[in-house]
Coordinates of C-alpha atoms in Angstrom, one line a residue:
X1 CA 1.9 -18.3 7.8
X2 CA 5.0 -16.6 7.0
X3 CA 3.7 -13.1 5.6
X4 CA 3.2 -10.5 8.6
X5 CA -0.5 -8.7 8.9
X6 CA -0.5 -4.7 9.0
X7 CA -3.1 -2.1 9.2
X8 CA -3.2 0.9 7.0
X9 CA -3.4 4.5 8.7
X10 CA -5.3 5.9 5.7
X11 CA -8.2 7.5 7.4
X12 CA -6.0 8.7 10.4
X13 CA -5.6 11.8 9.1
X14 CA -4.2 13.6 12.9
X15 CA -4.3 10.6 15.3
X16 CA -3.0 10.0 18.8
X17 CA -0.4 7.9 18.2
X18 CA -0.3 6.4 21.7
X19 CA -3.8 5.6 21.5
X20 CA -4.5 3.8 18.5
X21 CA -1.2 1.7 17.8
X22 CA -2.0 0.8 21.2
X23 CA -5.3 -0.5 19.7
X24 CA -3.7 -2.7 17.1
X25 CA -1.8 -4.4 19.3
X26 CA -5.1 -5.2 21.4
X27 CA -6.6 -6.2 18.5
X28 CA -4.0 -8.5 17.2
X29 CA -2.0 -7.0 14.6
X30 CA 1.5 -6.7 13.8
X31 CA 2.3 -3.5 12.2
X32 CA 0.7 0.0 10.2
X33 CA 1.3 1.7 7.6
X34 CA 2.2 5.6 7.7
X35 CA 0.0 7.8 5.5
X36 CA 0.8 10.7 7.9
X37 CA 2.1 14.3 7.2
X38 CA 5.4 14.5 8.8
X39 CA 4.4 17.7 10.2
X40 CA 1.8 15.8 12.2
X41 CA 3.7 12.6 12.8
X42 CA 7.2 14.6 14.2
X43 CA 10.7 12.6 14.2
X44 CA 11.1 9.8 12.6
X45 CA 12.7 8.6 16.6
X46 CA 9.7 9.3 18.4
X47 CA 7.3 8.2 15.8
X48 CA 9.8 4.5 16.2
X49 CA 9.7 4.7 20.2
X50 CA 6.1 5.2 19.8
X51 CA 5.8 2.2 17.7
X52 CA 8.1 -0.1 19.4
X53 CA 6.6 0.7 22.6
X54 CA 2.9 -0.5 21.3
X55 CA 4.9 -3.6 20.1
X56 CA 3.9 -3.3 16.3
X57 CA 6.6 -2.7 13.7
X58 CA 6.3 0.3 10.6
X59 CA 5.5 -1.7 7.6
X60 CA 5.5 1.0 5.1
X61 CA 5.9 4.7 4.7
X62 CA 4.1 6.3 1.6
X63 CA 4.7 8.9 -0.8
X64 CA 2.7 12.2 -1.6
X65 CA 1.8 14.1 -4.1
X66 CA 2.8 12.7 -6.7
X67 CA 3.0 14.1 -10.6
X68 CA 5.2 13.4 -13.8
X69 CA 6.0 16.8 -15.2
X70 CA 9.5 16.2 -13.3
X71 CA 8.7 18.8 -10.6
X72 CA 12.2 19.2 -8.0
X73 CA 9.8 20.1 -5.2
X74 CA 8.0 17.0 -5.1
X75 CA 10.5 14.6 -5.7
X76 CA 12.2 16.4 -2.4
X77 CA 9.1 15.6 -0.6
X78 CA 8.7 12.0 -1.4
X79 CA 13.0 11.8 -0.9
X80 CA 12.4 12.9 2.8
X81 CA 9.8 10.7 3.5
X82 CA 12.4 8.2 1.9
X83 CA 14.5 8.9 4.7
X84 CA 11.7 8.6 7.0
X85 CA 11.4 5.5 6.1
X86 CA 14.6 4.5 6.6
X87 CA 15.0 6.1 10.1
X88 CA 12.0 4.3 11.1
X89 CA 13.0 0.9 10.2
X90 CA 10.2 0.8 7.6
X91 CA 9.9 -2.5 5.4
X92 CA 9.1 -0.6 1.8
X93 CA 8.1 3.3 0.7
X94 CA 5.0 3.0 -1.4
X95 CA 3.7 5.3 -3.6
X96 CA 1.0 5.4 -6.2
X97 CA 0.9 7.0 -9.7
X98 CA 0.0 10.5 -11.0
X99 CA -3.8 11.6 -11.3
X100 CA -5.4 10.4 -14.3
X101 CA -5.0 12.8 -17.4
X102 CA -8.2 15.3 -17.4
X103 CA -10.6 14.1 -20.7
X104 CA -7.6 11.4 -22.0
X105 CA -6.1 8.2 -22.0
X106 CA -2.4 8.0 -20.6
X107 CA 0.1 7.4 -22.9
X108 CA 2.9 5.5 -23.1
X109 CA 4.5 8.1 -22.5
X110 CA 2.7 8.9 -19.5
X111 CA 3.7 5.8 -18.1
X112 CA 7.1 5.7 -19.2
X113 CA 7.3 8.9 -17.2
X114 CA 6.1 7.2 -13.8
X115 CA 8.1 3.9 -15.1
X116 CA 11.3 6.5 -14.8
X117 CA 10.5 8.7 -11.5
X118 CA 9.8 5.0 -10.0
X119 CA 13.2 3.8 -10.8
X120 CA 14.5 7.2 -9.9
X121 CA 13.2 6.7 -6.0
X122 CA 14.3 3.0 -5.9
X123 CA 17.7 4.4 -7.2
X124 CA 17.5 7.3 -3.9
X125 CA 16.4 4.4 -1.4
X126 CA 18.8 2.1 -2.4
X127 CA 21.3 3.9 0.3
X128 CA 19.6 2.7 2.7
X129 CA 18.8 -0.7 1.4
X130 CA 15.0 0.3 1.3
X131 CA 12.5 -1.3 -1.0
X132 CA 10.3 1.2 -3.3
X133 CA 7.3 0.1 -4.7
X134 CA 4.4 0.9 -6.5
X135 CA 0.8 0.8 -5.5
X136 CA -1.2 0.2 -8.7
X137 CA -4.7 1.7 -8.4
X138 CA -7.4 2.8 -10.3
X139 CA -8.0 6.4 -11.6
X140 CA -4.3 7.0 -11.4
X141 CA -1.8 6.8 -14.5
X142 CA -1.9 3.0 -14.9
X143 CA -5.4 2.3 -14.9
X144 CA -5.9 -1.2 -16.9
X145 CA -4.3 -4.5 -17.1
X146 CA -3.0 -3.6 -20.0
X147 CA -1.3 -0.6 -18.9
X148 CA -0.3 -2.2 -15.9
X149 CA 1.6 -4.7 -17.8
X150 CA 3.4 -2.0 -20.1
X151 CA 4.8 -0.1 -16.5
X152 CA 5.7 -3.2 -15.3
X153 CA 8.2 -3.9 -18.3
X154 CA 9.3 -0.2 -18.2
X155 CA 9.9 -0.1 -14.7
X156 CA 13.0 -1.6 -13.9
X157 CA 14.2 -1.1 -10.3
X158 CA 11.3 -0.2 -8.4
X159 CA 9.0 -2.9 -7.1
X160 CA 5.2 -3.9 -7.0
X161 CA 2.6 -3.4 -4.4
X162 CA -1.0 -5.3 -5.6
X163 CA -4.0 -4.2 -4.2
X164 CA -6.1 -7.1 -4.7
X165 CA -9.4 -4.7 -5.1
X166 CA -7.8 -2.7 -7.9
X167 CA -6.5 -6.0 -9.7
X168 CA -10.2 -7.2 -9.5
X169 CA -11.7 -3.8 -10.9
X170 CA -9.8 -4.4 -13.7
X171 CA -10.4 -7.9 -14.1
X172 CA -7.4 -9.2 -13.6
X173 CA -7.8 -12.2 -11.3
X174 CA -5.8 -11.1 -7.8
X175 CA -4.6 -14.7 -7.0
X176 CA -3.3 -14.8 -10.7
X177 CA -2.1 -11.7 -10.7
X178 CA 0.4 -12.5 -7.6
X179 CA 1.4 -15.4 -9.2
X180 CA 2.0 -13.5 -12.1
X181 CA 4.1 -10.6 -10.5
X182 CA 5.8 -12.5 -7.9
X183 CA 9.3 -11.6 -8.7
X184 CA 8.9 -8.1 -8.2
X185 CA 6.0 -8.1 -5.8
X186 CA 7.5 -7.1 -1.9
X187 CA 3.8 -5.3 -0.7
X188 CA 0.2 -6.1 -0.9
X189 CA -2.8 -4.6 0.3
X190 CA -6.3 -6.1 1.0
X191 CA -9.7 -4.0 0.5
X192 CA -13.4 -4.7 -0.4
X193 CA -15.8 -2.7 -2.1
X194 CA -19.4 -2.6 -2.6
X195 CA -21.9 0.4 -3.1
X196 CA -19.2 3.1 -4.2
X197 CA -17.7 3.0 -1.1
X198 CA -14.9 0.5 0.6
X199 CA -16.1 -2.3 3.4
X200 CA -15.3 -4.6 5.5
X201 CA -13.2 -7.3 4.3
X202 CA -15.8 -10.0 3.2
X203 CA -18.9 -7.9 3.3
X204 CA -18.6 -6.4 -0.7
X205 CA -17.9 -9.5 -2.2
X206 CA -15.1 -8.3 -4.4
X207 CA -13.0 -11.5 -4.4
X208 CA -12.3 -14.2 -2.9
X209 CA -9.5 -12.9 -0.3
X210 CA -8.7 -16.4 0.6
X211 CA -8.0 -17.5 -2.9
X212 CA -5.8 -14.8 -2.8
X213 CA -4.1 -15.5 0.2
X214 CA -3.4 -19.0 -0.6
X215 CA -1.5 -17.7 -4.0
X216 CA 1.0 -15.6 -1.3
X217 CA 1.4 -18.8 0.5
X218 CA 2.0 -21.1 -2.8
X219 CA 4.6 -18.7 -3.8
X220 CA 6.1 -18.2 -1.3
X221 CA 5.6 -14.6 -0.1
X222 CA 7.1 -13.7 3.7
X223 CA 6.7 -9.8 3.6
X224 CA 3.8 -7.3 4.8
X225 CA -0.1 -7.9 3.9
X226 CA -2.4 -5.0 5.2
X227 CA -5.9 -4.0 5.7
X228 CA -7.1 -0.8 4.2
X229 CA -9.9 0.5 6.6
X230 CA -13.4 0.8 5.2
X231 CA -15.3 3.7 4.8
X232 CA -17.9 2.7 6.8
X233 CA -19.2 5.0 10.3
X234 CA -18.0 2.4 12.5
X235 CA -15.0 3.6 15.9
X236 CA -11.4 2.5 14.4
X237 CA -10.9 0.2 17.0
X238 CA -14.2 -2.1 15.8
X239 CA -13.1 -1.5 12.1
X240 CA -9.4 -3.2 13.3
X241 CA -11.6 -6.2 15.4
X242 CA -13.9 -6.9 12.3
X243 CA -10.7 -6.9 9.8
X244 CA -8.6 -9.0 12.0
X245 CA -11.1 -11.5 12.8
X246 CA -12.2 -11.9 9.3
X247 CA -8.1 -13.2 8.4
X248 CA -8.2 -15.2 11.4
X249 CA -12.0 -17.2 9.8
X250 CA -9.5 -17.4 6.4
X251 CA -6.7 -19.1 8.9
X252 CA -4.4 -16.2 8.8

């Protein structure tokens, strides 16, 4: 296995930092993703001690916010956390698209307008050698295949995050569609669903994850795959035990 195995901080919205990183180690994982305000999280040099201390590695910082009407204050916000990013030795910034257009379809338009601000941060990272990429998921700007496929030929410099659930809710086979993307694809993220709400990995019956894992493997992908958390009641530290043990029944 060459690929590295992360955990998402999505549902830690104020979190002891200490505490829980010091959980994913203990329960076998290499590295989290920051979905933090940098309010809460502080520098981007004690957010790294913190990290390298719990021995597991920033895989990602992500964006907030964001829209396509140009606004200058929130492409500053998503440029600092680009620099956050950097300072902590993050692997990629990852962001996703704009809200979905109230009562319309995007437009090509639309899309070329998140293809452009997408090249525009890969363009701003690029002085620190920093991968951007996008997270494509539902009820956003690109929300089919199809439209998918048109950002993907817009979008020139940025690069491609697949979450393997939203490529299945748009049925779009995941292990195709990382063979299909694997020139530009440098993130990937791993979730179930089942009952309007996201589960445990295995317990929705979504996809098959290790069909999907196999494609990373067959072409050749080293870089970062993480857990989303579910939604479920369950402590964090149980949610990280059940994901993690689930990968290592798939071998990973």
């Amino acid at each position: 296995m060459k690929f590295k195995l992360g955990f998402s901080g999505l549902r830690w919205t104020t979190p002891d930092l200490d505490e829980i990183l010091g959980q994913l180690k203990e329960t076998g994982w290499d590295g989290w993703e920051i979905r933090q305000s940098l309010d809460w999280l502080g520098s981007a040099s004690r957010v790294k001690a913190i990290s390298d201390r719990a021995g597991v590695a920033v895989a990602v910082v992500t964006g907030i916010g964001i829209s396509l009407d140009g606004d200058h204050e929130m492409k500053e916000r998503n440029k600092r956390r680009i620099d956050f990013a950097a300072d902590v030795e993050a692997d990629t910034f990852m962001f996703m698209g704009a809200g979905r257009p109230y009562g319309r379809a995007s437009t090509p338009d639309d899309i070329r307008a998140l293809a452009d601000l997408s090249d525009e941060f890969a363009d701003y990272a690029s002085q620190y050698d920093l991968d951007v990429c996008y997270h494509i998921h539902t009820s956003t700007t690109v929300d089919s295949r199809e439209e998918w496929e048109l950002l993907m030929r817009l979008m020139k410099r940025s690069k491609l995050c697949i979450d393997v659930s939203h490529s299945a809710f748009w049925h779009y086979d995941p292990a195709q569609s990382i063979r299909d993307f694997r020139d530009r694809l440098v993130y990937v993220h791993l979730q179930d669903y089942k009952d309007y709400r996201f589960v445990e990995l295995g317990d929705g019956g979504l996809l098959d994850f290790g069909a999907a894992m196999k494609a990373l493997e067959e072409i050749g992908y080293d870089r970062w795959v993480t857990v989303c958390p579910s939604q479920t009641d369950l402590p964090d530290i149980e949610k990280m035990r059940r994901e993690r043990a689930y990968l290592r029944k798939l071998g990973y």
